[in-house]
Amino acid sequence: MLKLSKLATAVALVVAGSAAVAGEVEVLHYWTSGGEAKSVAELKKIMQGKGHTWKDFAVAGGGGDNAATVLKSRVVSGNPPAAAQIKGPAIQEWASEGVLANLDATAKAEKWDDLLPKVVADVMKYKGNYVAAPVNVHRVNWMWANSAVLKKAGVTATPKTWDEFFAAAEKVKKAGLIPVAHGGQNWQDFTTFESVALGVGGTKFYNEALIKLDQKALTSPTMIKVLETFRKVKGYTDAAAPGRDWNLATAMVIQEKAAFQFMGDWAKGEFSAAGKVPGKDYICAAAPGTGNAYTFNVDSFAMFKLKDSGAQKAQADLAASIMGTEFQEVFNLNKGSIPVRLNMSMDKFDDCAKTSAKDFVSTAKSGGLVPSVAHGMAIKPAAEGAIKDAVSQFWNDDKISVADGVKNIAKAAATK
Ligand code: BGC
């Protein structure tokens, strides 16, 4: 009896102890499509399994522009969420405002320096301290295709060059189907644009024009060719594209209404959620001319300074969970991306993910690994916004000549 009551007291103490360190974790993200929602639900499950309360702060809008606006107002009013989906140079901008938490204790305990590629770790740090936790690696320069649509149109091989692509698109058009599924936000236009720039101009041109924003490259004959090709792609989209969300464009490919989509591999999350099998129902291939290159996009959560100790503990657990093997596997299986944590087994992943993992390593060696501008990996937000607008203006208005498009984009790139 005595023993039992002692046990009860001990249990009560343990429960009280864990309750004292459990906390609420409010997470701002923009993962609201079918595949994205399934992915983020896994993180929620892991956090709840650790006894924490998950407060979902989802702001719809692919690419995260809406989420970024909402985040600003929350931080300015002194009420930031525990974590927010922020990436690339924007992490540095937030850190320089002094609002991000230092994650070094977790990073050290969990050995992040050994588990991350250095290029990724550097982006997660501000002045040498970790302020964000990376989730995955998305490849952006993909082309998705519906196998049945290609068959119907008589396209027998996946196009590898832009000439082959336009020949295939013409056949799809003749078959009465939509060659290219496209949506209508500037980040979607730029996702296509940077794949065209990479395919037409190659890695060296991409780096000079879109990363270094070199005026000579931006006004070169290559840039003219890029815009001509880009406009030609537009000619194969449907009239209802403006305003359409990216996942609805993916759905057009899934539902055999359209043949191709240029989109990062979060699109694969939609194919998977719809029960489609790569290699059978659909094809993943590098965008024409980009087989030896890889535009990367690393999702990450920056953590904000919090006062409540329970919330701080929950935040540290969130950071540790994000880099843990359980989350890295299950999240990325649903999301379409690959784990960012090194040395993870790829056994459970499909062939598209295996290709991505292999190409990530080989392009890192060959120099073909480049950051995605469309997805906030490369340049400061002000210049990024300006060139995205200029590219979208050109895409949306066929009356703007190629020469003027080149001029406008080069001018926008000079925005400080
Ligand atoms: C993000 C992805 C997201 C996609 C569509 C990208 O910028 O990195 O995680 O799925 O936008 O919202």
Short mmCIF file of C-alpha atoms and ligand atoms in Angstrom, two decimals:
data_model
loop_
_atom_site.label_atom_id
_atom_site.label_comp_id
_atom_site.label_asym_id
_atom_site.label_seq_id
_atom_site.Cartn_x
_atom_site.Cartn_y
_atom_site.Cartn_z
CA MET A 1 0.00 0.00 0.00
CA LEU A 2 2.71 2.35 1.10
CA LYS A 3 4.72 1.37 -1.94
CA LEU A 4 1.78 2.05 -4.22
CA SER A 5 1.15 5.50 -2.80
CA LYS A 6 4.85 6.29 -3.21
CA LEU A 7 4.57 5.22 -6.82
CA ALA A 8 1.51 7.41 -7.28
CA THR A 9 3.36 10.38 -5.85
CA ALA A 10 6.31 9.70 -8.13
CA VAL A 11 4.03 9.47 -11.18
CA ALA A 12 2.29 12.69 -10.17
CA LEU A 13 5.64 14.42 -9.87
CA VAL A 14 6.76 13.23 -13.29
CA VAL A 15 3.50 14.38 -14.85
CA ALA A 16 3.71 17.74 -13.08
CA GLY A 17 7.35 18.00 -14.17
CA SER A 18 6.62 17.42 -17.83
CA ALA A 19 3.61 19.73 -17.69
CA ALA A 20 5.89 22.47 -16.38
CA VAL A 21 8.17 22.21 -19.41
CA ALA A 22 5.50 21.58 -22.03
CA GLY A 23 4.43 24.69 -23.81
CA GLU A 24 2.59 26.16 -26.71
CA VAL A 25 4.33 26.52 -30.00
CA GLU A 26 2.78 28.86 -32.53
CA VAL A 27 4.02 28.17 -36.04
CA LEU A 28 3.52 30.50 -39.00
CA HIS A 29 3.62 28.71 -42.34
CA TYR A 30 2.00 28.76 -45.79
CA TRP A 31 1.59 25.05 -46.34
CA THR A 32 -2.09 24.83 -47.19
CA SER A 33 -2.32 22.73 -50.39
CA GLY A 34 -3.16 19.00 -50.14
CA GLY A 35 0.41 17.69 -50.09
CA GLU A 36 1.69 20.59 -47.97
CA ALA A 37 -1.02 20.19 -45.32
CA LYS A 38 -0.25 16.48 -45.01
CA SER A 39 3.43 17.33 -44.51
CA VAL A 40 2.97 19.95 -41.81
CA ALA A 41 0.49 17.68 -39.99
CA GLU A 42 3.44 15.35 -39.34
CA LEU A 43 5.33 18.08 -37.51
CA LYS A 44 2.26 18.87 -35.46
CA LYS A 45 1.93 15.18 -34.53
CA ILE A 46 5.56 15.00 -33.38
CA MET A 47 5.22 18.12 -31.25
CA GLN A 48 1.98 16.92 -29.69
CA GLY A 49 3.66 13.58 -28.99
CA LYS A 50 6.16 15.52 -26.87
CA GLY A 51 3.32 17.03 -24.87
CA HIS A 52 3.34 20.47 -26.48
CA THR A 53 0.37 22.39 -27.82
CA TRP A 54 0.52 23.24 -31.51
CA LYS A 55 -1.01 26.56 -32.48
CA ASP A 56 -1.40 26.58 -36.22
CA PHE A 57 -0.82 29.94 -37.89
CA ALA A 58 -1.36 29.13 -41.57
CA VAL A 59 -1.51 31.98 -44.08
CA ALA A 60 -2.56 30.72 -47.51
CA GLY A 61 -0.63 31.92 -50.54
CA GLY A 62 1.98 29.87 -52.42
CA GLY A 63 5.54 31.14 -52.25
CA GLY A 64 4.79 32.85 -48.91
CA ASP A 65 4.29 36.50 -49.89
CA ASN A 66 1.08 36.78 -47.83
CA ALA A 67 2.69 35.04 -44.86
CA ALA A 68 5.63 37.48 -44.96
CA THR A 69 3.26 40.47 -44.76
CA VAL A 70 1.33 39.02 -41.81
CA LEU A 71 4.58 38.14 -40.02
CA LYS A 72 5.83 41.72 -40.26
CA SER A 73 2.74 43.12 -38.57
CA ARG A 74 2.91 40.52 -35.76
CA VAL A 75 6.57 41.24 -35.05
CA VAL A 76 6.11 45.01 -35.21
CA SER A 77 3.29 44.76 -32.66
CA GLY A 78 5.63 42.86 -30.31
CA ASN A 79 3.79 39.55 -30.58
CA PRO A 80 5.83 37.23 -32.82
CA PRO A 81 4.99 33.54 -33.29
CA ALA A 82 7.49 30.98 -31.88
CA ALA A 83 8.55 29.99 -35.39
CA ALA A 84 7.97 31.23 -38.91
CA GLN A 85 8.73 29.76 -42.31
CA ILE A 86 11.46 32.14 -43.49
CA LYS A 87 14.32 31.34 -45.81
CA GLY A 88 17.49 32.50 -47.52
CA PRO A 89 18.73 36.08 -47.12
CA ALA A 90 15.46 37.03 -45.38
CA ILE A 91 16.72 35.08 -42.33
CA GLN A 92 19.68 37.45 -42.12
CA GLU A 93 17.43 40.48 -42.47
CA TRP A 94 15.21 39.34 -39.58
CA ALA A 95 18.22 38.44 -37.43
CA SER A 96 19.73 41.89 -37.95
CA GLU A 97 16.56 43.35 -36.36
CA GLY A 98 17.53 41.52 -33.14
CA VAL A 99 14.25 39.58 -32.91
CA LEU A 100 15.46 36.01 -33.52
CA ALA A 101 16.33 33.50 -30.79
CA ASN A 102 19.73 31.85 -30.47
CA LEU A 103 19.45 28.10 -31.18
CA ASP A 104 23.08 27.20 -30.49
CA ALA A 105 22.34 25.06 -27.42
CA THR A 106 20.04 22.77 -29.44
CA ALA A 107 22.31 22.87 -32.51
CA LYS A 108 25.33 21.88 -30.42
CA ALA A 109 23.54 19.10 -28.54
CA GLU A 110 22.15 17.72 -31.81
CA LYS A 111 25.43 18.22 -33.77
CA TRP A 112 23.91 20.30 -36.57
CA ASP A 113 27.33 21.41 -37.84
CA ASP A 114 28.13 17.76 -38.65
CA LEU A 115 24.68 16.96 -40.07
CA LEU A 116 24.24 19.82 -42.55
CA PRO A 117 25.94 20.77 -45.81
CA LYS A 118 28.00 23.88 -44.99
CA VAL A 119 26.20 25.99 -47.64
CA VAL A 120 22.95 25.33 -45.80
CA ALA A 121 24.32 25.76 -42.25
CA ASP A 122 25.74 29.18 -43.20
CA VAL A 123 22.30 30.45 -44.24
CA MET A 124 20.79 29.26 -40.92
CA LYS A 125 23.35 31.27 -38.92
CA TYR A 126 23.65 34.94 -38.13
CA LYS A 127 27.07 36.10 -36.94
CA GLY A 128 28.01 32.47 -36.32
CA ASN A 129 24.93 31.57 -34.24
CA TYR A 130 22.07 29.36 -35.41
CA VAL A 131 18.78 31.30 -35.65
CA ALA A 132 16.84 28.96 -37.95
CA ALA A 133 16.32 25.22 -38.46
CA PRO A 134 16.30 23.77 -42.01
CA VAL A 135 13.57 21.41 -43.10
CA ASN A 136 14.37 20.09 -46.56
CA VAL A 137 15.87 20.63 -49.99
CA HIS A 138 13.44 21.34 -52.81
CA ARG A 139 14.64 21.25 -56.41
CA VAL A 140 13.01 23.99 -58.46
CA ASN A 141 14.09 23.25 -62.06
CA TRP A 142 11.66 20.40 -62.64
CA MET A 143 9.23 19.79 -65.46
CA TRP A 144 6.22 17.61 -64.62
CA ALA A 145 4.31 15.76 -67.33
CA ASN A 146 1.23 13.58 -67.50
CA SER A 147 2.10 10.27 -69.21
CA ALA A 148 -1.40 9.64 -70.60
CA VAL A 149 -1.63 13.13 -72.11
CA LEU A 150 1.74 12.74 -73.82
CA LYS A 151 0.64 9.39 -75.19
CA LYS A 152 -2.63 10.81 -76.47
CA ALA A 153 -0.74 13.62 -78.21
CA GLY A 154 1.81 11.24 -79.74
CA VAL A 155 4.77 12.57 -77.77
CA THR A 156 7.04 9.56 -77.42
CA ALA A 157 10.05 10.98 -75.57
CA THR A 158 10.37 13.47 -72.72
CA PRO A 159 11.76 16.71 -74.21
CA LYS A 160 15.33 17.47 -73.18
CA THR A 161 15.90 20.68 -75.13
CA TRP A 162 13.67 23.72 -75.64
CA ASP A 163 13.27 22.83 -79.35
CA GLU A 164 12.05 19.36 -78.39
CA PHE A 165 9.79 20.91 -75.81
CA PHE A 166 8.09 23.25 -78.31
CA ALA A 167 7.65 20.38 -80.77
CA ALA A 168 5.92 18.37 -78.02
CA ALA A 169 3.81 21.36 -76.91
CA GLU A 170 2.61 21.81 -80.49
CA LYS A 171 1.47 18.17 -80.62
CA VAL A 172 -0.43 18.55 -77.34
CA LYS A 173 -2.13 21.67 -78.65
CA LYS A 174 -3.16 19.85 -81.84
CA ALA A 175 -4.63 17.06 -79.67
CA GLY A 176 -6.92 19.69 -78.11
CA LEU A 177 -5.28 19.74 -74.67
CA ILE A 178 -3.45 22.47 -72.77
CA PRO A 179 0.32 22.16 -73.27
CA VAL A 180 1.46 24.10 -70.16
CA ALA A 181 -0.46 24.37 -66.88
CA HIS A 182 0.42 27.69 -65.30
CA GLY A 183 -0.88 29.86 -62.50
CA GLY A 184 -0.89 33.56 -61.92
CA GLN A 185 1.39 34.93 -59.21
CA ASN A 186 4.73 36.53 -59.89
CA TRP A 187 6.67 33.79 -58.09
CA GLN A 188 5.12 31.22 -60.44
CA ASP A 189 6.14 33.27 -63.48
CA PHE A 190 9.64 33.54 -62.07
CA THR A 191 9.83 29.81 -61.33
CA THR A 192 9.36 29.23 -65.07
CA PHE A 193 11.59 32.17 -65.97
CA GLU A 194 14.60 30.98 -63.98
CA SER A 195 14.33 27.48 -65.47
CA VAL A 196 14.26 29.02 -68.95
CA ALA A 197 17.26 31.23 -68.08
CA LEU A 198 19.17 28.23 -66.77
CA GLY A 199 18.24 26.05 -69.75
CA VAL A 200 18.96 28.65 -72.42
CA GLY A 201 21.94 30.40 -70.82
CA GLY A 202 23.56 27.71 -68.63
CA THR A 203 24.85 27.95 -65.06
CA LYS A 204 27.46 30.64 -65.73
CA PHE A 205 24.88 32.96 -67.28
CA TYR A 206 22.38 32.20 -64.46
CA ASN A 207 24.97 33.13 -61.84
CA GLU A 208 26.03 36.32 -63.56
CA ALA A 209 22.60 37.58 -64.56
CA LEU A 210 20.33 36.42 -61.76
CA ILE A 211 22.60 36.04 -58.73
CA LYS A 212 25.27 38.71 -59.24
CA LEU A 213 22.74 40.86 -61.14
CA ASP A 214 25.50 41.86 -63.54
CA GLN A 215 24.19 44.49 -65.98
CA LYS A 216 26.29 43.17 -68.86
CA ALA A 217 24.81 39.68 -68.55
CA LEU A 218 21.32 41.10 -67.99
CA THR A 219 21.46 43.03 -71.28
CA SER A 220 23.33 40.39 -73.30
CA PRO A 221 22.10 38.58 -76.44
CA THR A 222 21.59 35.52 -74.19
CA MET A 223 19.05 37.47 -72.17
CA ILE A 224 17.21 38.32 -75.40
CA LYS A 225 17.05 34.63 -76.24
CA VAL A 226 15.83 33.84 -72.71
CA LEU A 227 12.93 36.30 -73.01
CA GLU A 228 12.03 35.07 -76.50
CA THR A 229 11.89 31.49 -75.21
CA PHE A 230 9.97 32.55 -72.10
CA ARG A 231 7.34 34.32 -74.23
CA LYS A 232 7.03 31.26 -76.44
CA VAL A 233 6.27 29.12 -73.36
CA LYS A 234 3.54 31.61 -72.39
CA GLY A 235 1.92 30.98 -75.78
CA TYR A 236 1.23 27.40 -74.68
CA THR A 237 -0.60 28.30 -71.45
CA ASP A 238 -4.39 28.72 -71.25
CA ALA A 239 -6.23 32.03 -71.01
CA ALA A 240 -7.51 31.25 -67.49
CA ALA A 241 -4.02 31.10 -65.94
CA PRO A 242 -3.98 34.59 -64.36
CA GLY A 243 -4.78 34.40 -60.64
CA ARG A 244 -4.68 30.60 -60.53
CA ASP A 245 -2.91 28.93 -57.58
CA TRP A 246 0.05 26.66 -58.35
CA ASN A 247 -1.63 23.55 -56.94
CA LEU A 248 -4.65 24.05 -59.19
CA ALA A 249 -2.25 24.14 -62.13
CA THR A 250 -0.74 20.87 -60.86
CA ALA A 251 -4.26 19.46 -60.61
CA MET A 252 -4.74 20.19 -64.35
CA VAL A 253 -1.77 17.93 -65.08
CA ILE A 254 -2.98 15.28 -62.62
CA GLN A 255 -6.47 15.32 -64.17
CA GLU A 256 -5.16 14.94 -67.75
CA LYS A 257 -6.27 18.41 -68.80
CA ALA A 258 -2.74 19.68 -69.35
CA ALA A 259 0.55 18.06 -70.35
CA PHE A 260 3.33 19.94 -68.54
CA GLN A 261 4.02 22.17 -65.56
CA PHE A 262 7.25 23.95 -64.62
CA MET A 263 7.30 23.86 -60.84
CA GLY A 264 9.48 22.83 -57.91
CA ASP A 265 9.00 19.40 -56.38
CA TRP A 266 6.33 20.50 -53.91
CA ALA A 267 4.20 19.69 -57.01
CA LYS A 268 5.15 16.05 -56.42
CA GLY A 269 3.46 16.32 -53.02
CA GLU A 270 0.20 16.95 -54.93
CA PHE A 271 0.74 13.97 -57.26
CA SER A 272 1.48 11.77 -54.22
CA ALA A 273 -1.55 13.03 -52.29
CA ALA A 274 -3.66 12.12 -55.37
CA GLY A 275 -2.20 8.59 -55.30
CA LYS A 276 -0.23 9.03 -58.56
CA VAL A 277 2.95 7.08 -59.22
CA PRO A 278 6.06 8.63 -60.82
CA GLY A 279 7.31 6.88 -63.95
CA LYS A 280 3.81 5.47 -64.52
CA ASP A 281 1.14 8.18 -64.18
CA TYR A 282 3.51 11.10 -64.47
CA ILE A 283 7.06 12.01 -65.36
CA CYS A 284 9.53 14.17 -63.46
CA ALA A 285 12.35 15.50 -65.60
CA ALA A 286 14.74 18.42 -65.39
CA ALA A 287 13.42 21.46 -67.30
CA PRO A 288 14.79 21.45 -70.88
CA GLY A 289 18.52 22.15 -71.01
CA THR A 290 18.95 22.00 -67.21
CA GLY A 291 19.82 18.34 -66.71
CA ASN A 292 23.28 19.17 -65.33
CA ALA A 293 22.08 21.89 -63.01
CA TYR A 294 20.04 22.13 -59.82
CA THR A 295 18.22 25.19 -58.51
CA PHE A 296 17.85 24.63 -54.77
CA ASN A 297 15.26 25.94 -52.36
CA VAL A 298 15.70 25.12 -48.66
CA ASP A 299 12.66 25.60 -46.42
CA SER A 300 13.47 26.61 -42.87
CA PHE A 301 11.93 27.92 -39.69
CA ALA A 302 13.41 30.96 -38.01
CA MET A 303 12.66 31.11 -34.28
CA PHE A 304 11.66 34.32 -32.53
CA LYS A 305 12.71 35.48 -29.04
CA LEU A 306 10.02 34.49 -26.52
CA LYS A 307 9.53 35.34 -22.81
CA ASP A 308 7.55 32.36 -21.47
CA SER A 309 9.81 29.48 -20.34
CA GLY A 310 7.33 26.76 -21.42
CA ALA A 311 7.16 28.31 -24.85
CA GLN A 312 10.97 28.51 -24.99
CA LYS A 313 11.21 24.80 -24.19
CA ALA A 314 8.60 23.96 -26.84
CA GLN A 315 10.54 26.08 -29.32
CA ALA A 316 13.81 24.24 -28.60
CA ASP A 317 11.98 20.92 -29.00
CA LEU A 318 10.57 22.13 -32.32
CA ALA A 319 14.07 22.99 -33.55
CA ALA A 320 15.41 19.59 -32.45
CA SER A 321 12.44 17.75 -33.99
CA ILE A 322 12.83 19.49 -37.34
CA MET A 323 16.38 18.21 -37.67
CA GLY A 324 15.51 14.76 -36.26
CA THR A 325 15.56 11.67 -38.50
CA GLU A 326 11.86 10.84 -37.90
CA PHE A 327 10.63 14.22 -39.14
CA GLN A 328 13.17 14.54 -41.95
CA GLU A 329 11.92 11.29 -43.44
CA VAL A 330 8.16 11.47 -43.03
CA PHE A 331 7.86 15.17 -43.83
CA ASN A 332 9.88 14.96 -47.02
CA LEU A 333 8.10 11.81 -48.21
CA ASN A 334 4.90 13.87 -48.21
CA LYS A 335 6.34 17.19 -49.32
CA GLY A 336 8.15 16.06 -52.47
CA SER A 337 11.50 17.35 -51.26
CA ILE A 338 14.54 15.47 -49.93
CA PRO A 339 15.99 15.54 -46.39
CA VAL A 340 18.46 18.34 -45.72
CA ARG A 341 20.09 16.24 -42.98
CA LEU A 342 23.09 14.39 -44.41
CA ASN A 343 23.44 10.60 -44.51
CA MET A 344 19.71 9.86 -44.38
CA SER A 345 18.53 6.62 -46.01
CA MET A 346 16.61 7.26 -49.26
CA ASP A 347 15.15 3.72 -49.32
CA LYS A 348 11.55 4.80 -48.80
CA PHE A 349 11.74 7.62 -51.37
CA ASP A 350 10.57 7.42 -55.00
CA ASP A 351 12.74 7.72 -58.11
CA CYS A 352 12.23 11.49 -58.48
CA ALA A 353 13.54 12.05 -54.94
CA LYS A 354 16.42 9.65 -55.55
CA THR A 355 17.35 11.56 -58.73
CA SER A 356 17.14 14.82 -56.78
CA ALA A 357 19.42 13.50 -54.01
CA LYS A 358 21.96 12.20 -56.54
CA ASP A 359 21.91 15.40 -58.61
CA PHE A 360 22.22 17.57 -55.47
CA VAL A 361 25.53 15.90 -54.67
CA SER A 362 26.85 15.76 -58.25
CA THR A 363 25.94 19.37 -59.12
CA ALA A 364 27.53 20.56 -55.86
CA LYS A 365 30.77 19.07 -57.19
CA SER A 366 30.42 20.22 -60.80
CA GLY A 367 29.35 23.80 -60.02
CA GLY A 368 25.81 23.26 -61.35
CA LEU A 369 24.20 23.80 -57.94
CA VAL A 370 22.63 27.27 -57.85
CA PRO A 371 20.20 29.00 -55.49
CA SER A 372 16.65 29.66 -56.68
CA VAL A 373 15.84 33.35 -57.04
CA ALA A 374 12.11 32.69 -57.37
CA HIS A 375 12.12 31.07 -53.94
CA GLY A 376 14.07 33.63 -51.99
CA MET A 377 17.39 31.81 -51.83
CA ALA A 378 19.69 34.19 -53.59
CA ILE A 379 19.24 37.93 -53.46
CA LYS A 380 17.96 40.55 -51.03
CA PRO A 381 14.14 40.78 -50.89
CA ALA A 382 13.97 44.33 -52.41
CA ALA A 383 15.79 43.45 -55.65
CA GLU A 384 14.03 40.09 -55.78
CA GLY A 385 10.61 41.75 -55.61
CA ALA A 386 11.53 44.28 -58.28
CA ILE A 387 12.80 41.76 -60.85
CA LYS A 388 9.88 39.45 -60.17
CA ASP A 389 7.50 42.30 -60.98
CA ALA A 390 9.38 43.20 -64.18
CA VAL A 391 9.40 39.57 -65.34
CA SER A 392 5.68 39.19 -64.61
CA GLN A 393 4.85 42.41 -66.45
CA PHE A 394 6.62 41.04 -69.50
CA TRP A 395 4.88 37.67 -69.14
CA ASN A 396 1.42 39.21 -68.77
CA ASP A 397 1.63 41.89 -71.44
CA ASP A 398 2.47 40.61 -74.93
CA LYS A 399 2.71 44.21 -76.14
CA ILE A 400 5.96 44.75 -74.23
CA SER A 401 8.75 44.07 -76.75
CA VAL A 402 11.61 41.73 -75.88
CA ALA A 403 14.02 44.70 -76.05
CA ASP A 404 11.91 46.64 -73.53
CA GLY A 405 11.52 43.56 -71.35
CA VAL A 406 15.31 43.24 -71.18
CA LYS A 407 15.65 46.93 -70.28
CA ASN A 408 12.95 46.78 -67.58
CA ILE A 409 14.40 43.68 -65.93
CA ALA A 410 17.94 45.10 -65.95
CA LYS A 411 16.67 48.33 -64.38
CA ALA A 412 14.72 46.43 -61.71
CA ALA A 413 17.84 44.41 -60.86
CA ALA A 414 19.59 47.62 -59.82
CA THR A 415 17.04 48.20 -56.99
CA LYS A 416 18.81 48.54 -53.62
C1 BGC B 1 8.24 26.77 -50.64
C2 BGC B 1 7.55 25.44 -50.60
C3 BGC B 1 6.09 25.63 -50.92
C4 BGC B 1 5.93 26.39 -52.24
C5 BGC B 1 4.48 26.67 -52.61
C6 BGC B 1 7.99 27.47 -51.96
O1 BGC B 1 8.58 28.73 -51.97
O2 BGC B 1 9.61 26.61 -50.47
O3 BGC B 1 7.69 24.84 -49.34
O4 BGC B 1 5.46 24.38 -50.98
O5 BGC B 1 6.59 27.63 -52.17
O6 BGC B 1 3.87 27.39 -51.62
#
